[in-house]
């Protein structure tokens, strides 16, 4: 485990970025509002969504809670969620 980010390399963060963005937009949350809920700056939220930066574990948990989903759903989106993301917002979550 990397103590800098706190997240393991056992999952594809790029997928989680897409899931995060999908839920944020679905909830009509601005990056600034989500940032307040998580306790970070809106710049950090933008970096997370673009896959530039990974959140620390504590922020990852807060992020999932703010979006109303489990950490597992954020890490490993279901096939149903992937389909919904593709249909509603043309967001494609492909397997590596």
JSON list of C-alpha atoms in Angstrom, two decimals:
[
{"chain": "A", "resi": 1, "resn": "UNK", "atom": "CA", "xyz": [0.00, 0.00, 0.00]},
{"chain": "A", "resi": 2, "resn": "UNK", "atom": "CA", "xyz": [1.28, 3.45, -0.85]},
{"chain": "A", "resi": 3, "resn": "UNK", "atom": "CA", "xyz": [1.13, 5.77, 2.15]},
{"chain": "A", "resi": 4, "resn": "UNK", "atom": "CA", "xyz": [1.22, 8.84, -0.09]},
{"chain": "A", "resi": 5, "resn": "UNK", "atom": "CA", "xyz": [-2.15, 8.13, -1.67]},
{"chain": "A", "resi": 6, "resn": "UNK", "atom": "CA", "xyz": [-3.34, 5.47, 0.73]},
{"chain": "A", "resi": 7, "resn": "UNK", "atom": "CA", "xyz": [-4.88, 3.44, -2.08]},
{"chain": "A", "resi": 8, "resn": "UNK", "atom": "CA", "xyz": [-3.58, 0.15, -3.36]},
{"chain": "A", "resi": 9, "resn": "UNK", "atom": "CA", "xyz": [-2.86, -0.53, -6.98]},
{"chain": "A", "resi": 10, "resn": "UNK", "atom": "CA", "xyz": [-5.36, -3.41, -6.93]},
{"chain": "A", "resi": 11, "resn": "UNK", "atom": "CA", "xyz": [-7.96, -1.43, -8.83]},
{"chain": "A", "resi": 12, "resn": "UNK", "atom": "CA", "xyz": [-8.09, 0.98, -11.76]},
{"chain": "A", "resi": 13, "resn": "UNK", "atom": "CA", "xyz": [-8.40, 4.52, -10.41]},
{"chain": "A", "resi": 14, "resn": "UNK", "atom": "CA", "xyz": [-9.33, 5.79, -13.88]},
{"chain": "A", "resi": 15, "resn": "UNK", "atom": "CA", "xyz": [-12.61, 3.85, -13.62]},
{"chain": "A", "resi": 16, "resn": "UNK", "atom": "CA", "xyz": [-13.34, 5.36, -10.22]},
{"chain": "A", "resi": 17, "resn": "UNK", "atom": "CA", "xyz": [-12.75, 8.84, -11.66]},
{"chain": "A", "resi": 18, "resn": "UNK", "atom": "CA", "xyz": [-15.48, 8.24, -14.21]},
{"chain": "A", "resi": 19, "resn": "UNK", "atom": "CA", "xyz": [-17.85, 6.83, -11.60]},
{"chain": "A", "resi": 20, "resn": "UNK", "atom": "CA", "xyz": [-17.18, 9.82, -9.33]},
{"chain": "A", "resi": 21, "resn": "UNK", "atom": "CA", "xyz": [-17.90, 12.29, -12.13]},
{"chain": "A", "resi": 22, "resn": "UNK", "atom": "CA", "xyz": [-21.05, 10.44, -13.15]},
{"chain": "A", "resi": 23, "resn": "UNK", "atom": "CA", "xyz": [-22.51, 10.45, -9.65]},
{"chain": "A", "resi": 24, "resn": "UNK", "atom": "CA", "xyz": [-21.50, 14.06, -9.01]},
{"chain": "A", "resi": 25, "resn": "UNK", "atom": "CA", "xyz": [-23.28, 15.21, -12.16]},
{"chain": "A", "resi": 26, "resn": "UNK", "atom": "CA", "xyz": [-26.26, 12.90, -11.52]},
{"chain": "A", "resi": 27, "resn": "UNK", "atom": "CA", "xyz": [-26.69, 14.56, -8.12]},
{"chain": "A", "resi": 28, "resn": "UNK", "atom": "CA", "xyz": [-26.30, 18.02, -9.66]},
{"chain": "A", "resi": 29, "resn": "UNK", "atom": "CA", "xyz": [-23.36, 18.71, -7.38]},
{"chain": "A", "resi": 30, "resn": "UNK", "atom": "CA", "xyz": [-20.75, 21.22, -8.43]},
{"chain": "A", "resi": 31, "resn": "UNK", "atom": "CA", "xyz": [-17.12, 20.36, -7.84]},
{"chain": "A", "resi": 32, "resn": "UNK", "atom": "CA", "xyz": [-17.10, 23.10, -5.21]},
{"chain": "A", "resi": 33, "resn": "UNK", "atom": "CA", "xyz": [-20.08, 21.61, -3.33]},
{"chain": "A", "resi": 34, "resn": "UNK", "atom": "CA", "xyz": [-18.60, 18.10, -3.43]},
{"chain": "A", "resi": 35, "resn": "UNK", "atom": "CA", "xyz": [-15.31, 19.55, -2.22]},
{"chain": "A", "resi": 36, "resn": "UNK", "atom": "CA", "xyz": [-17.06, 21.07, 0.80]},
{"chain": "A", "resi": 37, "resn": "UNK", "atom": "CA", "xyz": [-18.74, 17.75, 1.60]},
{"chain": "A", "resi": 38, "resn": "UNK", "atom": "CA", "xyz": [-15.42, 15.91, 1.44]},
{"chain": "A", "resi": 39, "resn": "UNK", "atom": "CA", "xyz": [-13.34, 18.65, 3.06]},
{"chain": "A", "resi": 40, "resn": "UNK", "atom": "CA", "xyz": [-10.96, 19.42, 0.20]},
{"chain": "A", "resi": 41, "resn": "UNK", "atom": "CA", "xyz": [-10.66, 22.16, -2.43]},
{"chain": "A", "resi": 42, "resn": "UNK", "atom": "CA", "xyz": [-12.60, 22.13, -5.70]},
{"chain": "A", "resi": 43, "resn": "UNK", "atom": "CA", "xyz": [-9.23, 21.98, -7.49]},
{"chain": "A", "resi": 44, "resn": "UNK", "atom": "CA", "xyz": [-8.53, 18.63, -5.83]},
{"chain": "A", "resi": 45, "resn": "UNK", "atom": "CA", "xyz": [-11.94, 17.29, -6.87]},
{"chain": "A", "resi": 46, "resn": "UNK", "atom": "CA", "xyz": [-11.18, 18.31, -10.45]},
{"chain": "A", "resi": 47, "resn": "UNK", "atom": "CA", "xyz": [-7.82, 16.53, -10.29]},
{"chain": "A", "resi": 48, "resn": "UNK", "atom": "CA", "xyz": [-9.50, 13.40, -8.95]},
{"chain": "A", "resi": 49, "resn": "UNK", "atom": "CA", "xyz": [-12.08, 13.43, -11.74]},
{"chain": "A", "resi": 50, "resn": "UNK", "atom": "CA", "xyz": [-9.41, 13.84, -14.41]},
{"chain": "A", "resi": 51, "resn": "UNK", "atom": "CA", "xyz": [-7.33, 11.05, -12.88]},
{"chain": "A", "resi": 52, "resn": "UNK", "atom": "CA", "xyz": [-4.40, 13.34, -12.17]},
{"chain": "A", "resi": 53, "resn": "UNK", "atom": "CA", "xyz": [-4.42, 12.70, -8.44]},
{"chain": "A", "resi": 54, "resn": "UNK", "atom": "CA", "xyz": [-5.71, 9.87, -6.24]},
{"chain": "A", "resi": 55, "resn": "UNK", "atom": "CA", "xyz": [-7.44, 10.66, -2.95]},
{"chain": "A", "resi": 56, "resn": "UNK", "atom": "CA", "xyz": [-6.14, 9.46, 0.39]},
{"chain": "A", "resi": 57, "resn": "UNK", "atom": "CA", "xyz": [-8.16, 6.60, 1.85]},
{"chain": "A", "resi": 58, "resn": "UNK", "atom": "CA", "xyz": [-9.89, 8.91, 4.33]},
{"chain": "A", "resi": 59, "resn": "UNK", "atom": "CA", "xyz": [-10.99, 11.21, 1.51]},
{"chain": "A", "resi": 60, "resn": "UNK", "atom": "CA", "xyz": [-11.98, 8.26, -0.67]},
{"chain": "A", "resi": 61, "resn": "UNK", "atom": "CA", "xyz": [-14.37, 7.11, 2.06]},
{"chain": "A", "resi": 62, "resn": "UNK", "atom": "CA", "xyz": [-15.77, 10.64, 2.49]},
{"chain": "A", "resi": 63, "resn": "UNK", "atom": "CA", "xyz": [-16.15, 10.91, -1.27]},
{"chain": "A", "resi": 64, "resn": "UNK", "atom": "CA", "xyz": [-18.18, 7.71, -1.53]},
{"chain": "A", "resi": 65, "resn": "UNK", "atom": "CA", "xyz": [-20.40, 8.80, 1.37]},
{"chain": "A", "resi": 66, "resn": "UNK", "atom": "CA", "xyz": [-20.93, 12.25, -0.15]},
{"chain": "A", "resi": 67, "resn": "UNK", "atom": "CA", "xyz": [-22.01, 10.58, -3.40]},
{"chain": "A", "resi": 68, "resn": "UNK", "atom": "CA", "xyz": [-24.31, 8.18, -1.54]},
{"chain": "A", "resi": 69, "resn": "UNK", "atom": "CA", "xyz": [-22.53, 5.03, -2.70]},
{"chain": "A", "resi": 70, "resn": "UNK", "atom": "CA", "xyz": [-20.28, 2.42, -1.16]},
{"chain": "A", "resi": 71, "resn": "UNK", "atom": "CA", "xyz": [-16.53, 2.50, -1.51]},
{"chain": "A", "resi": 72, "resn": "UNK", "atom": "CA", "xyz": [-16.76, -0.78, -3.41]},
{"chain": "A", "resi": 73, "resn": "UNK", "atom": "CA", "xyz": [-19.21, 0.67, -5.91]},
{"chain": "A", "resi": 74, "resn": "UNK", "atom": "CA", "xyz": [-16.83, 3.57, -6.47]},
{"chain": "A", "resi": 75, "resn": "UNK", "atom": "CA", "xyz": [-13.90, 1.18, -6.94]},
{"chain": "A", "resi": 76, "resn": "UNK", "atom": "CA", "xyz": [-15.63, -1.55, -8.93]},
{"chain": "A", "resi": 77, "resn": "UNK", "atom": "CA", "xyz": [-18.68, -0.28, -10.85]},
{"chain": "A", "resi": 78, "resn": "UNK", "atom": "CA", "xyz": [-21.27, -2.94, -11.63]},
{"chain": "A", "resi": 79, "resn": "UNK", "atom": "CA", "xyz": [-22.15, -3.84, -15.19]},
{"chain": "A", "resi": 80, "resn": "UNK", "atom": "CA", "xyz": [-25.54, -2.21, -14.63]},
{"chain": "A", "resi": 81, "resn": "UNK", "atom": "CA", "xyz": [-23.89, 1.05, -13.56]},
{"chain": "A", "resi": 82, "resn": "UNK", "atom": "CA", "xyz": [-21.50, 0.97, -16.51]},
{"chain": "A", "resi": 83, "resn": "UNK", "atom": "CA", "xyz": [-24.47, 0.56, -18.86]},
{"chain": "A", "resi": 84, "resn": "UNK", "atom": "CA", "xyz": [-26.33, 3.44, -17.18]},
{"chain": "A", "resi": 85, "resn": "UNK", "atom": "CA", "xyz": [-23.26, 5.68, -17.42]},
{"chain": "A", "resi": 86, "resn": "UNK", "atom": "CA", "xyz": [-22.93, 4.87, -21.13]},
{"chain": "A", "resi": 87, "resn": "UNK", "atom": "CA", "xyz": [-26.63, 5.47, -21.85]},
{"chain": "A", "resi": 88, "resn": "UNK", "atom": "CA", "xyz": [-27.15, 8.62, -19.79]},
{"chain": "A", "resi": 89, "resn": "UNK", "atom": "CA", "xyz": [-23.87, 10.47, -20.20]},
{"chain": "A", "resi": 90, "resn": "UNK", "atom": "CA", "xyz": [-21.92, 8.56, -22.85]},
{"chain": "A", "resi": 91, "resn": "UNK", "atom": "CA", "xyz": [-19.27, 7.65, -20.29]},
{"chain": "A", "resi": 92, "resn": "UNK", "atom": "CA", "xyz": [-17.53, 4.44, -21.25]},
{"chain": "A", "resi": 93, "resn": "UNK", "atom": "CA", "xyz": [-15.93, 2.39, -18.47]},
{"chain": "A", "resi": 94, "resn": "UNK", "atom": "CA", "xyz": [-13.90, -0.30, -20.16]},
{"chain": "A", "resi": 95, "resn": "UNK", "atom": "CA", "xyz": [-12.03, -3.13, -18.57]},
{"chain": "A", "resi": 96, "resn": "UNK", "atom": "CA", "xyz": [-8.25, -2.84, -18.81]}
]
